[in-house]
Amino acid sequence: MRLEAENIIVELGGREVLQDVSASFQPGALTGVIGANGAGKTTLLRALAGLAPVKSGRISLDGEPIDAFDRREAARRVGYLAQKQEPAFPFRVDETVMMGRYPHQGRLSPETEADRAAVAAALRDVDAADLSDRAINELSGGELQRVLIARTLAAQTPVLLLDEPFANLDVRHCLDILAILRAQASEGRTVVASLHDLNLAGRFCDELLLLHQGEILAQGEAGSVLTLRLIERAFGVHAEILPVNGGEERHFILRAMEGEE
């Protein structure tokens, strides 16, 4: 399912957080959204999910305005992982992941075998099957993050939007989740995730979208977006590129600009 933003402007608190942003996200691709804090990454993902109203412009799914779908219909098409989520009630892990299945369930309908299979598969994917009977308020930050990702995956939507999915994850689980997102994209889903680690973004993403002060500074393959000039402009740091694997990959070494150490 193709997801598009066409000349969108999003205003929050009287300030334009996104300014005339246009971007297209294609099935089968993992797109990383990068940029400094306050660049507009979260606002863009919320707008793409239909959760942040646009002042002007349009968000569409396969050409249909996203606001033409009711909430349940939209949730069957777009899965969204918010950046910060605190558990309000001590649900069990399996109950929490089952909540991702609500778009596919009728009101007061019992869980189906398909629902249970989707939940079990999602928990296995994120290495959280052993947490199934635990209460979510007893989990560590990383464990909770994996459970919330599992809830998003359990919905089995054609579009996945994830805002900083690697928060609180250790190195191993971060790599595991990136591999899962790559697999989701290879199955034909449209996957968009905001990232802070430029090395992981360049290694795993098919495309990158670089935001700067609410505008798109660059979009395309990693090599065309992660340039020394654009990194310096967007993040205010100096960058050096270290070739690895015989030059097939690049590793970025970042340091503060002179006088900012």
Short mmCIF file of C-alpha atoms in Angstrom, two decimals:
data_model
loop_
_atom_site.label_atom_id
_atom_site.label_comp_id
_atom_site.label_asym_id
_atom_site.label_seq_id
_atom_site.Cartn_x
_atom_site.Cartn_y
_atom_site.Cartn_z
CA MET A 1 0.00 0.00 0.00
CA ARG A 2 1.55 3.29 -1.14
CA LEU A 3 1.59 6.06 1.46
CA GLU A 4 1.96 9.65 0.33
CA ALA A 5 2.19 13.11 1.86
CA GLU A 6 1.41 15.93 -0.54
CA ASN A 7 2.47 19.47 0.43
CA ILE A 8 1.41 19.00 4.03
CA ILE A 9 1.65 21.73 6.64
CA VAL A 10 1.16 20.80 10.30
CA GLU A 11 0.77 23.51 12.90
CA LEU A 12 1.18 22.94 16.63
CA GLY A 13 0.81 25.67 19.22
CA GLY A 14 0.62 28.31 16.51
CA ARG A 15 3.91 27.19 14.96
CA GLU A 16 4.33 25.37 11.66
CA VAL A 17 6.15 22.17 12.68
CA LEU A 18 6.05 20.74 9.15
CA GLN A 19 6.26 23.10 6.20
CA ASP A 20 5.11 22.02 2.73
CA VAL A 21 6.36 18.44 3.11
CA SER A 22 5.87 16.02 0.22
CA ALA A 23 7.09 12.42 0.31
CA SER A 24 6.12 9.03 -1.08
CA PHE A 25 6.66 5.73 0.73
CA GLN A 26 6.51 2.59 -1.36
CA PRO A 27 5.58 -1.03 -0.59
CA GLY A 28 8.59 -3.28 -0.19
CA ALA A 29 10.84 -0.53 1.19
CA LEU A 30 12.13 0.36 4.65
CA THR A 31 12.42 4.14 4.90
CA GLY A 32 14.30 5.75 7.75
CA VAL A 33 13.29 9.23 8.90
CA ILE A 34 16.28 11.04 10.39
CA GLY A 35 16.99 14.50 11.71
CA ALA A 36 17.95 16.38 14.85
CA ASN A 37 15.63 16.71 17.85
CA GLY A 38 12.76 19.01 16.96
CA ALA A 39 13.17 18.50 13.22
CA GLY A 40 9.60 17.20 12.91
CA LYS A 41 10.09 13.40 12.79
CA THR A 42 7.38 12.52 15.31
CA THR A 43 4.95 15.02 13.83
CA LEU A 44 5.48 13.58 10.35
CA LEU A 45 4.83 10.02 11.53
CA ARG A 46 1.73 11.10 13.44
CA ALA A 47 0.44 12.94 10.39
CA LEU A 48 1.09 9.89 8.18
CA ALA A 49 -0.89 7.80 10.67
CA GLY A 50 -3.80 10.24 10.56
CA LEU A 51 -3.25 11.27 14.18
CA ALA A 52 -1.99 14.83 13.62
CA PRO A 53 -4.37 16.99 11.61
CA VAL A 54 -2.80 18.77 8.66
CA LYS A 55 -3.44 22.47 8.16
CA SER A 56 -3.18 22.01 4.40
CA GLY A 57 -2.11 19.33 1.97
CA ARG A 58 -3.12 15.67 1.96
CA ILE A 59 -2.12 12.26 3.32
CA SER A 60 -3.24 9.37 1.11
CA LEU A 61 -3.16 5.57 0.99
CA ASP A 62 -3.11 4.22 -2.55
CA GLY A 63 -4.60 7.54 -3.66
CA GLU A 64 -7.40 7.61 -1.05
CA PRO A 65 -7.30 10.38 1.60
CA ILE A 66 -6.50 8.79 4.95
CA ASP A 67 -9.24 10.82 6.62
CA ALA A 68 -11.79 9.09 4.38
CA PHE A 69 -11.37 5.92 6.47
CA ASP A 70 -13.01 5.52 9.85
CA ARG A 71 -10.74 4.75 12.80
CA ARG A 72 -11.07 0.96 12.59
CA GLU A 73 -10.59 0.89 8.82
CA ALA A 74 -7.49 3.07 9.10
CA ALA A 75 -6.10 0.83 11.86
CA ARG A 76 -6.45 -2.19 9.55
CA ARG A 77 -4.23 -0.42 7.06
CA VAL A 78 -1.71 1.49 9.17
CA GLY A 79 0.07 0.23 12.29
CA TYR A 80 1.63 2.94 14.44
CA LEU A 81 4.13 2.69 17.29
CA ALA A 82 4.28 5.88 19.33
CA GLN A 83 7.56 7.17 20.71
CA LYS A 84 6.55 7.23 24.38
CA GLN A 85 4.02 4.89 25.93
CA GLU A 86 3.59 4.30 29.64
CA PRO A 87 1.42 1.37 30.79
CA ALA A 88 -1.68 2.68 32.56
CA PHE A 89 -2.94 -0.72 33.71
CA PRO A 90 -1.07 -3.93 34.62
CA PHE A 91 -2.27 -6.01 31.67
CA ARG A 92 -0.43 -9.21 30.89
CA VAL A 93 1.98 -9.14 27.98
CA ASP A 94 -0.16 -11.46 25.84
CA GLU A 95 -3.24 -9.30 26.55
CA THR A 96 -1.33 -6.18 25.53
CA VAL A 97 -0.18 -7.70 22.23
CA MET A 98 -3.71 -8.98 21.56
CA MET A 99 -4.86 -5.34 21.61
CA GLY A 100 -3.10 -5.01 18.28
CA ARG A 101 -5.72 -7.32 16.82
CA TYR A 102 -8.71 -5.11 17.64
CA PRO A 103 -9.11 -3.72 14.07
CA HIS A 104 -9.77 -7.29 12.87
CA GLN A 105 -12.26 -8.16 15.61
CA GLY A 106 -15.95 -7.40 15.84
CA ARG A 107 -17.37 -5.82 18.94
CA LEU A 108 -17.46 -8.32 21.81
CA SER A 109 -16.28 -11.04 19.43
CA PRO A 110 -14.12 -13.79 20.95
CA GLU A 111 -10.50 -14.17 19.99
CA THR A 112 -9.99 -16.34 16.93
CA GLU A 113 -7.27 -18.86 16.18
CA ALA A 114 -5.88 -16.33 13.68
CA ASP A 115 -5.69 -13.71 16.45
CA ARG A 116 -3.84 -16.05 18.79
CA ALA A 117 -1.47 -17.16 16.04
CA ALA A 118 -0.65 -13.53 15.13
CA VAL A 119 0.07 -12.69 18.78
CA ALA A 120 2.27 -15.75 19.29
CA ALA A 121 4.23 -15.05 16.10
CA ALA A 122 4.77 -11.39 17.01
CA LEU A 123 6.04 -12.31 20.48
CA ARG A 124 8.43 -14.87 19.01
CA ASP A 125 9.70 -12.37 16.46
CA VAL A 126 10.70 -9.84 19.12
CA ASP A 127 12.13 -12.47 21.48
CA ALA A 128 9.41 -11.92 24.09
CA ALA A 129 7.52 -15.23 24.09
CA ASP A 130 8.87 -15.99 27.56
CA LEU A 131 7.33 -12.75 28.86
CA SER A 132 3.79 -13.73 27.82
CA ASP A 133 2.38 -14.16 31.35
CA ARG A 134 4.17 -11.18 32.90
CA ALA A 135 2.42 -7.93 33.79
CA ILE A 136 3.64 -5.09 31.59
CA ASN A 137 4.24 -2.78 34.55
CA GLU A 138 6.86 -5.27 35.82
CA LEU A 139 8.95 -5.17 32.66
CA SER A 140 12.20 -3.33 32.05
CA GLY A 141 12.17 -0.49 29.54
CA GLY A 142 13.66 -2.66 26.82
CA GLU A 143 11.28 -5.54 27.48
CA LEU A 144 8.30 -3.20 27.35
CA GLN A 145 9.51 -1.71 24.06
CA ARG A 146 9.71 -5.16 22.48
CA VAL A 147 6.19 -5.96 23.65
CA LEU A 148 4.86 -2.72 22.16
CA ILE A 149 6.58 -3.51 18.87
CA ALA A 150 4.98 -6.97 18.99
CA ARG A 151 1.57 -5.34 19.46
CA THR A 152 2.18 -3.24 16.35
CA LEU A 153 3.32 -6.28 14.35
CA ALA A 154 0.35 -8.39 15.48
CA ALA A 155 -2.02 -6.07 13.62
CA GLN A 156 -0.49 -7.33 10.35
CA THR A 157 -1.10 -4.03 8.57
CA PRO A 158 0.24 -3.27 5.09
CA VAL A 159 1.80 -0.03 6.44
CA LEU A 160 4.00 0.15 9.54
CA LEU A 161 5.01 3.48 11.12
CA LEU A 162 7.40 3.31 14.07
CA ASP A 163 8.60 6.32 16.03
CA GLU A 164 12.02 5.58 17.55
CA PRO A 165 11.37 1.83 17.86
CA PHE A 166 14.86 1.21 19.27
CA ALA A 167 14.48 3.29 22.43
CA ASN A 168 15.71 1.32 25.47
CA LEU A 169 16.80 -1.66 23.36
CA ASP A 170 20.21 -3.26 23.81
CA VAL A 171 22.46 -3.74 20.79
CA ARG A 172 21.36 -7.30 20.06
CA HIS A 173 17.64 -6.57 20.17
CA CYS A 174 18.11 -3.39 18.16
CA LEU A 175 19.69 -5.43 15.37
CA ASP A 176 16.99 -8.10 15.72
CA ILE A 177 14.20 -5.53 15.33
CA LEU A 178 15.91 -3.95 12.32
CA ALA A 179 16.08 -7.40 10.72
CA ILE A 180 12.36 -7.85 11.43
CA LEU A 181 11.53 -4.52 9.80
CA ARG A 182 13.64 -5.47 6.78
CA ALA A 183 11.71 -8.76 6.58
CA GLN A 184 8.38 -6.94 6.86
CA ALA A 185 9.38 -4.71 3.95
CA SER A 186 10.57 -7.68 1.88
CA GLU A 187 7.09 -9.18 2.30
CA GLY A 188 5.66 -6.13 0.52
CA ARG A 189 4.77 -3.87 3.43
CA THR A 190 5.49 -0.15 3.55
CA VAL A 191 7.72 0.41 6.59
CA VAL A 192 8.73 3.84 7.90
CA ALA A 193 10.77 4.31 11.09
CA SER A 194 12.42 7.29 12.73
CA LEU A 195 16.03 6.60 13.72
CA HIS A 196 18.82 8.39 15.54
CA ASP A 197 21.74 6.08 14.71
CA LEU A 198 23.06 7.16 11.32
CA ASN A 199 25.18 4.04 10.93
CA LEU A 200 22.19 1.74 11.38
CA ALA A 201 20.07 3.95 9.15
CA GLY A 202 22.61 3.80 6.36
CA ARG A 203 23.13 0.06 6.71
CA PHE A 204 19.55 -1.18 6.93
CA CYS A 205 17.26 1.34 5.21
CA ASP A 206 16.39 1.29 1.52
CA GLU A 207 15.74 5.04 1.61
CA LEU A 208 16.29 7.88 4.03
CA LEU A 209 14.30 11.07 4.54
CA LEU A 210 16.26 13.82 6.26
CA LEU A 211 14.21 16.48 8.05
CA HIS A 212 15.59 19.84 9.12
CA GLN A 213 13.50 22.48 10.89
CA GLY A 214 10.25 21.05 9.57
CA GLU A 215 11.35 20.72 5.96
CA ILE A 216 12.77 17.88 3.89
CA LEU A 217 16.48 18.52 3.43
CA ALA A 218 17.07 15.36 1.38
CA GLN A 219 15.41 12.08 0.44
CA GLY A 220 16.78 9.08 -1.41
CA GLU A 221 19.29 6.27 -1.06
CA ALA A 222 21.61 6.45 1.93
CA GLY A 223 24.63 7.45 -0.13
CA SER A 224 22.90 10.56 -1.44
CA VAL A 225 21.47 11.61 1.94
CA LEU A 226 24.28 10.80 4.37
CA THR A 227 26.85 13.20 2.96
CA LEU A 228 29.28 15.16 5.09
CA ARG A 229 27.69 18.46 4.05
CA LEU A 230 24.13 17.39 4.84
CA ILE A 231 25.08 15.77 8.16
CA GLU A 232 26.85 18.95 9.25
CA ARG A 233 23.91 21.13 8.24
CA ALA A 234 21.18 18.95 9.78
CA PHE A 235 22.89 17.88 13.01
CA GLY A 236 25.48 20.59 13.62
CA VAL A 237 28.36 18.08 13.91
CA HIS A 238 31.44 17.21 11.93
CA ALA A 239 31.43 13.78 10.30
CA GLU A 240 34.12 11.50 8.96
CA ILE A 241 33.43 8.46 6.80
CA LEU A 242 35.29 5.23 7.47
CA PRO A 243 34.92 2.58 4.73
CA VAL A 244 34.30 -0.95 6.06
CA ASN A 245 33.91 -4.39 4.45
CA GLY A 246 36.22 -3.44 1.64
CA GLY A 247 34.33 -0.21 1.00
CA GLU A 248 30.92 -1.87 0.61
CA GLU A 249 29.67 -0.15 3.77
CA ARG A 250 30.40 3.17 5.46
CA HIS A 251 30.81 3.95 9.14
CA PHE A 252 30.26 7.51 10.34
CA ILE A 253 32.42 9.00 13.05
CA LEU A 254 30.76 12.10 14.49
CA ARG A 255 32.29 14.82 16.61
CA ALA A 256 31.18 18.18 17.91
CA MET A 257 32.07 21.27 15.95
CA GLU A 258 34.98 23.34 17.17
CA GLY A 259 34.07 25.27 20.29
CA GLU A 260 31.11 22.99 21.11
CA GLU A 261 32.92 20.15 22.89
#
